[in-house]
C-alpha cells in the first residue's frame, strides 16, 4: 500500500496529466487510470478519510466499475468532475495531514505544520479522519501526570506533559470535549504526580511511628500503652503496681494508638504528608492539588477549525458577519426594527419579519453548531442573492435565521418567501448523520401604528425570558 505522500504525488501527477491532455484527449486514459488508482488506494488506506468528499469519491469509483473504463474515457464531463473532485480531495483530506505531519506549510490552506497551531490542526485533521476519533490516555509512570496520549505526542511533536497542556488549551477553545477518566494528586511545586503519601506525627512531623495497643486497668482506672505494663509475660500496672491477670476481668484493650518514637506523642489519627519524589517538596497530603485526566473527543467546531485552517475565530458570528453578505448582527437587526417601528408610527405602511430554520420530523436542528462553515456561507450567499436589497438577515440563535423585510406587507412577504423557497428547494440540506432536512418559514407582518417592539421581539425570540424592557 502506498503511503499517503505517494498517493498524494500520484494524484498530483494525474491531475497535471489530465490538465495537460484535456485538449487532445489522447493521453487521457492513462492519466485517468492513474487517478482512479490513486483514489482507490486513498479510500482503502488504513484510517481512510471520511466525509462528503470521500463519499463522492466512492460514488465515482462505483460508477467507473459499472460503466467500464472505455465508456468513461469518452465522457468529458465525468473527467472534469473527477478532476474537480480530486482537487477537492487533495485540498480537504490529503494535503493538510500529509504536509502538517511533515512539519511543512499546507499549500491549499496555508496551515503551517512547523508551528504549534499548525501541528494542532494536523492532530485534529488526523483524528477526524480516524475511527474512533477519541484520544484516550494510557498509564505511564514516567510521564509528569502518570498518563500519556502517544498519538497526540507524535502529532504535536511534544513530551507527554506538554501534550496534556496543549490538549487542555484546545479543549478550552471548544475543539475537544472532555470525558473524565481519572483523578490524580500532584506536587504543588513541580506539578508532577510522583508523590509519596506517608503517615507522620501531627506534633513533630516525624515518620518514625509505631502502633501500640492501649490497656485499661479496671481497678485503678489507669489507661496507657501496652509497653508501659511490662514487656515480659507478666503485666503490671505502672500506676498502682498491681499485677494484671485476666483480660476482661482485670483489664481490657479498648483500641490501638499511634506512638511517635521521636516525641512520644500518642494519637489515633496520624497526619498524612505528601513528599514529592521529583523535587523533594513536602506538604500536607490534603494540600496536594488534584488534576483530572480526560479522554478528548473532537467537537463539531474541530471540523470547522480544520476546514478553515485556524484554531480561533471559528464562532459563527466571525464567519458570517461579512460585508459582502447581508448578514447583520443581532444588535443591528434590532436597531433596524426600531427604525421600522418609527416609520410605521408616521406613515401608513407595514413591514414583515420572518424566521428560517431546518427541521427533521418536526425537530429543529441546530445548524449553526452542526454545519460546516462552507455550508453556512453557501446558505448565506444564497439568501443574500434571493432577498431584496433592503432586507436584512441575522442569526437569532443556534438554529434560526431571522429576516427583516422593510416595507413588505403580507403579499410582499409572500413574494419573498416564494423566491427564497424556490432557491432553498434546489439545494439539499442534511444534518450531521446525513438525513435530509426540511426548510421551515414563519412570518409576521406588522402594520399597526403603535406597535410595541416587545411583540416583534416575542416573535423573533419566543423562548427568551430575558426580553429587554424599553424605557
Ligand atoms: Zn492500676
Ligand atoms: Zn512526634
Ligand atoms: Zn515536586
CSV table of N, CA and C and ligand atoms in Angstrom, one decimal, residues 201 203-204 206 260 262-263 265, ligand 2:
chain,number,residue,atom,x,y,z
A,201,UNK,N,3.9,12.1,62.5
A,201,UNK,CA,3.4,12.6,63.8
A,201,UNK,C,2.8,14.0,63.6
A,203,UNK,N,2.5,16.2,65.7
A,203,UNK,CA,3.2,17.2,66.6
A,203,UNK,C,4.6,17.5,66.0
A,204,UNK,N,5.4,16.5,65.7
A,204,UNK,CA,6.8,16.8,65.3
A,204,UNK,C,7.1,16.4,63.9
A,206,UNK,N,7.6,13.7,62.6
A,206,UNK,CA,8.4,12.5,62.4
A,206,UNK,C,7.7,11.4,61.7
A,260,UNK,N,4.6,8.2,68.6
A,260,UNK,CA,5.7,8.7,67.9
A,260,UNK,C,7.0,8.3,68.7
A,262,UNK,N,9.8,9.6,68.2
A,262,UNK,CA,10.6,10.7,68.3
A,262,UNK,C,10.2,11.6,69.5
A,263,UNK,N,8.9,12.0,69.6
A,263,UNK,CA,8.5,12.9,70.7
A,263,UNK,C,7.5,12.2,71.7
A,265,UNK,N,4.5,11.3,71.5
A,265,UNK,CA,3.1,11.6,71.5
A,265,UNK,C,2.3,10.4,71.1
B,2,LIG,ZN1,6.4,13.3,67.3
